[in-house]
Short mmCIF file of C-alpha atoms in Angstrom, two decimals:
data_model
loop_
_atom_site.label_atom_id
_atom_site.label_comp_id
_atom_site.label_asym_id
_atom_site.label_seq_id
_atom_site.Cartn_x
_atom_site.Cartn_y
_atom_site.Cartn_z
CA ASP R 127 1.14 23.68 -2.23
CA ALA R 128 1.38 22.84 1.40
CA GLY R 129 1.19 19.21 1.02
CA VAL R 130 -0.86 16.83 3.31
CA ILE R 131 -1.01 18.01 6.62
CA GLN R 132 -1.44 16.11 9.53
CA SER R 133 -2.21 16.76 13.49
CA PRO R 134 -0.97 16.24 15.98
CA ARG R 135 2.54 15.13 15.06
CA HIS R 136 2.90 13.32 18.25
CA GLU R 137 0.13 12.01 20.65
CA VAL R 138 0.75 10.19 23.94
CA THR R 139 -2.35 8.81 25.60
CA GLU R 140 -3.33 6.28 28.34
CA MET R 141 -5.10 3.07 27.52
CA GLY R 142 -8.73 3.58 27.21
CA GLN R 143 -8.80 7.34 26.11
CA GLU R 144 -10.24 8.42 22.78
CA VAL R 145 -7.74 9.52 20.30
CA THR R 146 -8.46 11.62 17.12
CA LEU R 147 -6.24 12.11 14.32
CA ARG R 148 -6.66 14.69 11.69
CA CYS R 149 -5.62 15.14 8.10
CA LYS R 150 -5.97 17.81 5.60
CA PRO R 151 -5.35 16.56 1.89
CA ILE R 152 -3.80 18.36 -0.89
CA SER R 153 -6.53 20.73 -2.47
CA GLY R 154 -7.87 19.17 -5.67
CA HIS R 155 -7.00 15.50 -4.56
CA ASN R 156 -10.33 13.46 -4.41
CA SER R 157 -8.75 10.12 -2.91
CA LEU R 158 -7.59 9.94 0.59
CA PHE R 159 -5.95 7.03 2.55
CA TRP R 160 -5.12 6.25 6.15
CA TYR R 161 -2.23 4.11 6.76
CA ARG R 162 -0.61 2.47 9.90
CA GLN R 163 3.07 1.70 10.01
CA THR R 164 4.92 -0.37 12.53
CA MET R 165 8.28 -2.08 12.60
CA MET R 166 6.55 -5.41 12.45
CA ARG R 167 4.18 -5.12 9.73
CA GLY R 168 5.26 -2.14 7.74
CA LEU R 169 2.80 0.16 6.16
CA GLU R 170 -0.85 -1.26 6.12
CA LEU R 171 -3.80 0.42 4.44
CA LEU R 172 -6.63 1.22 6.83
CA ILE R 173 -9.33 2.90 5.13
CA TYR R 174 -9.59 4.73 1.64
CA PHE R 175 -12.11 7.49 0.56
CA ASN R 176 -13.03 8.48 -2.71
CA ASN R 177 -14.91 11.71 -3.35
CA ASN R 178 -15.47 11.71 0.47
CA VAL R 179 -17.17 8.51 0.56
CA PRO R 180 -15.54 5.29 2.37
CA ILE R 181 -14.89 2.89 -0.47
CA ASP R 182 -12.65 0.24 1.22
CA ASP R 183 -12.37 0.00 5.16
CA SER R 184 -11.35 -3.75 4.96
CA GLY R 185 -8.06 -2.74 6.78
CA MET R 186 -9.71 -1.29 9.76
CA PRO R 187 -8.65 -3.35 12.66
CA GLU R 188 -11.76 -3.58 14.61
CA ASP R 189 -14.77 -1.58 15.89
CA ARG R 190 -12.72 0.58 17.96
CA PHE R 191 -11.36 2.26 14.69
CA SER R 192 -13.60 4.88 12.76
CA ALA R 193 -12.96 7.38 10.00
CA LYS R 194 -14.95 10.13 8.64
CA MET R 195 -14.49 12.68 5.78
CA PRO R 196 -16.96 15.26 6.06
CA ASN R 197 -15.74 17.33 3.38
CA ALA R 198 -13.09 17.32 0.61
CA SER R 199 -10.59 19.27 2.69
CA PHE R 200 -10.70 17.23 6.06
CA SER R 201 -10.65 13.70 7.38
CA THR R 202 -10.40 12.00 11.09
CA LEU R 203 -9.16 8.79 12.04
CA LYS R 204 -10.69 7.98 15.75
CA ILE R 205 -9.75 5.33 18.00
CA GLN R 206 -11.97 4.59 21.07
CA PRO R 207 -11.09 3.29 23.36
CA SER R 208 -7.21 3.08 22.54
CA GLU R 209 -4.97 0.24 23.47
CA PRO R 210 -1.36 -0.08 23.72
CA ARG R 211 -1.22 -2.35 20.65
CA ASP R 212 -2.60 0.64 18.59
CA SER R 213 0.94 2.38 19.29
CA ALA R 214 2.16 3.11 15.54
CA VAL R 215 2.81 5.99 13.24
CA TYR R 216 -0.43 6.89 11.32
CA PHE R 217 -0.17 8.42 7.82
CA CYS R 218 -2.50 10.27 5.72
CA ALA R 219 -2.13 10.51 1.97
CA SER R 220 -4.05 11.79 -0.83
CA SER R 221 -4.08 11.46 -4.70
CA PHE R 222 -6.15 12.45 -7.56
CA SER R 223 -8.31 9.64 -9.07
CA GLY R 224 -10.29 9.65 -12.17
CA GLN R 225 -10.20 9.82 -16.14
CA GLY R 226 -8.66 6.55 -16.02
CA ILE R 227 -5.62 7.72 -13.95
CA ASN R 228 -4.35 7.92 -10.60
CA SER R 229 -1.75 10.42 -9.51
CA PRO R 230 1.07 9.07 -7.28
CA LEU R 231 0.30 9.11 -3.57
CA HIS R 232 1.41 12.17 -1.58
CA PHE R 233 1.83 11.42 2.10
CA GLY R 234 1.82 13.70 5.43
CA ASN R 235 4.29 13.44 7.97
CA GLY R 236 2.42 11.23 10.05
CA THR R 237 1.11 11.09 13.79
CA ARG R 238 3.20 9.03 16.08
CA LEU R 239 1.00 7.41 18.61
CA THR R 240 2.03 5.99 21.83
CA VAL R 241 -0.77 4.52 23.92
CA THR R 242 0.50 3.65 27.63
CA ASP M 25 -0.78 -6.06 -8.48
CA ALA M 26 2.49 -8.08 -8.90
CA LYS M 27 4.96 -8.56 -5.98
CA THR M 28 8.56 -7.12 -5.70
CA THR M 29 11.69 -8.28 -4.40
CA GLN M 30 14.37 -5.79 -3.23
CA PRO M 31 17.48 -6.18 -1.24
CA THR M 32 17.08 -5.40 2.42
CA SER M 33 19.82 -2.89 2.55
CA MET M 34 22.55 -1.17 0.54
CA ASP M 35 25.34 1.33 1.27
CA CYS M 36 26.67 4.05 -1.11
CA ALA M 37 29.66 6.61 -0.92
CA GLU M 38 28.45 10.35 -1.00
CA GLY M 39 28.75 11.77 -4.34
CA ARG M 40 28.69 8.32 -6.05
CA ALA M 41 25.89 6.75 -7.91
CA ALA M 42 23.25 4.64 -6.01
CA ASN M 43 21.80 1.78 -7.94
CA LEU M 44 18.83 0.09 -6.27
CA PRO M 45 17.64 -3.13 -7.84
CA CYS M 46 14.12 -4.19 -7.96
CA ASN M 47 12.81 -7.83 -9.46
CA HIS M 48 9.08 -7.78 -10.42
CA SER M 49 9.10 -11.28 -12.59
CA THR M 50 5.34 -11.37 -12.32
CA ILE M 51 4.68 -7.98 -13.47
CA SER M 52 1.79 -7.84 -16.40
CA GLY M 53 1.61 -5.72 -19.41
CA ASN M 54 -0.49 -2.87 -17.96
CA GLU M 55 1.24 -2.50 -14.63
CA TYR M 56 3.63 0.21 -14.05
CA VAL M 57 6.84 0.50 -11.88
CA TYR M 58 6.68 3.10 -9.08
CA TRP M 59 9.34 4.07 -6.78
CA TYR M 60 8.81 5.89 -3.43
CA ARG M 61 11.20 6.42 -0.62
CA GLN M 62 10.79 7.25 3.13
CA ILE M 63 13.31 9.55 4.95
CA HIS M 64 13.39 8.86 8.72
CA SER M 65 10.43 10.49 10.54
CA GLN M 66 8.68 11.35 7.27
CA GLY M 67 5.88 10.12 5.21
CA PRO M 68 6.76 8.16 2.07
CA GLN M 69 7.79 10.45 -0.80
CA TYR M 70 7.13 9.79 -4.72
CA ILE M 71 10.12 9.40 -6.88
CA ILE M 72 9.43 8.27 -10.31
CA HIS M 73 7.48 5.61 -12.51
CA GLY M 74 7.49 4.05 -15.70
CA LEU M 75 5.92 1.48 -18.01
CA LYS M 76 8.72 0.19 -20.18
CA ASN M 77 10.84 3.16 -21.16
CA ASN M 78 13.55 4.51 -19.14
CA GLU M 79 12.56 7.64 -17.10
CA THR M 80 14.47 10.62 -15.68
CA ASN M 81 13.39 13.51 -13.43
CA GLU M 82 15.17 15.84 -11.15
CA MET M 83 15.54 13.25 -8.43
CA ALA M 84 16.31 10.06 -10.29
CA SER M 85 16.46 7.68 -13.18
CA LEU M 86 14.63 4.61 -13.68
CA ILE M 87 16.06 1.70 -15.96
CA ILE M 88 13.56 -1.07 -16.88
CA THR M 89 14.83 -4.16 -18.62
CA GLU M 90 13.44 -4.96 -21.95
CA ASP M 91 11.46 -8.00 -20.43
CA ARG M 92 9.93 -5.63 -17.65
CA LYS M 93 10.98 -8.11 -15.15
CA SER M 94 13.43 -6.02 -13.14
CA SER M 95 14.29 -2.21 -12.90
CA THR M 96 17.02 -0.03 -11.26
CA LEU M 97 16.44 3.22 -9.53
CA ILE M 98 19.56 5.41 -9.95
CA LEU M 99 20.50 8.32 -7.95
CA PRO M 100 23.25 9.85 -9.83
CA HIS M 101 25.08 11.71 -7.19
CA ALA M 102 23.90 10.37 -3.65
CA THR M 103 24.06 12.82 -0.74
CA LEU M 104 23.47 12.18 2.84
CA ARG M 105 19.99 13.32 2.53
CA ASP M 106 19.30 10.26 0.23
CA THR M 107 19.56 8.12 3.33
CA ALA M 108 16.19 6.47 3.32
CA VAL M 109 14.03 3.21 2.83
CA TYR M 110 13.23 2.93 -0.98
CA TYR M 111 10.03 1.11 -1.98
CA CYS M 112 9.69 -0.41 -5.42
CA ILE M 113 5.86 -1.15 -6.30
CA VAL M 114 4.14 -2.44 -9.28
CA ARG M 115 0.46 -1.34 -9.86
CA ARG M 116 -2.06 -0.82 -12.62
CA ARG M 117 -2.36 2.91 -13.65
CA ASN M 118 -6.11 3.09 -13.73
CA ALA M 119 -8.65 4.34 -11.10
CA GLY M 120 -8.73 2.63 -7.75
CA ASN M 121 -5.43 0.94 -7.79
CA ASN M 122 -3.78 3.31 -5.19
CA ARG M 123 -5.39 1.40 -2.57
CA LYS M 124 -4.02 -1.94 -3.74
CA LEU M 125 -0.47 -1.01 -3.30
CA ILE M 126 2.00 -3.62 -1.52
CA TRP M 127 4.65 -1.85 0.11
CA GLY M 128 6.93 -4.48 1.49
CA LEU M 129 10.08 -3.63 3.59
CA GLY M 130 11.83 -1.90 0.77
CA THR M 131 15.82 -1.26 0.57
CA SER M 132 17.27 0.70 3.34
CA LEU M 133 19.97 2.83 1.62
CA ALA M 134 22.71 4.31 3.74
CA VAL M 135 24.83 7.20 1.95
CA ASN M 136 27.99 7.25 3.99
CA PRO M 137 30.32 10.41 3.89
#
């Protein structure tokens, strides 16, 4: 089990550029989460998918942020255009949800985004 | 989901037991206590969870008080690699609730040589 895989590990971009973060969840997990972590606000949930369908995107800061999950093994989080205040570590996590249970969350090692 | 209260930081000597407390006085009967930790530059990692009985696994032990209003995570022989931020979270263990986790700021544990 390779765990949740995120890429890139680090991203440095200029304000106004498009940024795409990628995530491969653990095989067999049907729930996927995108989180953002900053020193000021801690871990914040951005969006939650279940069976590839976005269920809760209330944490997405604004229309510049979008997320997709075209299949069970891949998801992207896109920021267009990026701004300096988007600088943070972005985590993807997955779990199994169903039959009345939720497995614990498994996190990737994150993408550290710096927007200059 | 119920809110938790944890000390901001703790220190522990290498090889000694690290006891991390958590208060969850508003916990309801169907809420579990979960512990995660986050080592620097990594994503949070699941450690253990429990409902009302004490639990033990290869990583740690979880002691939950009889009234369930508080718990303690025990790392029996702390090593330098256990230096991390430890999060105590309570949540209902049914479908859909992973998205309702309230992470808080956790306890920053420093294991000293």
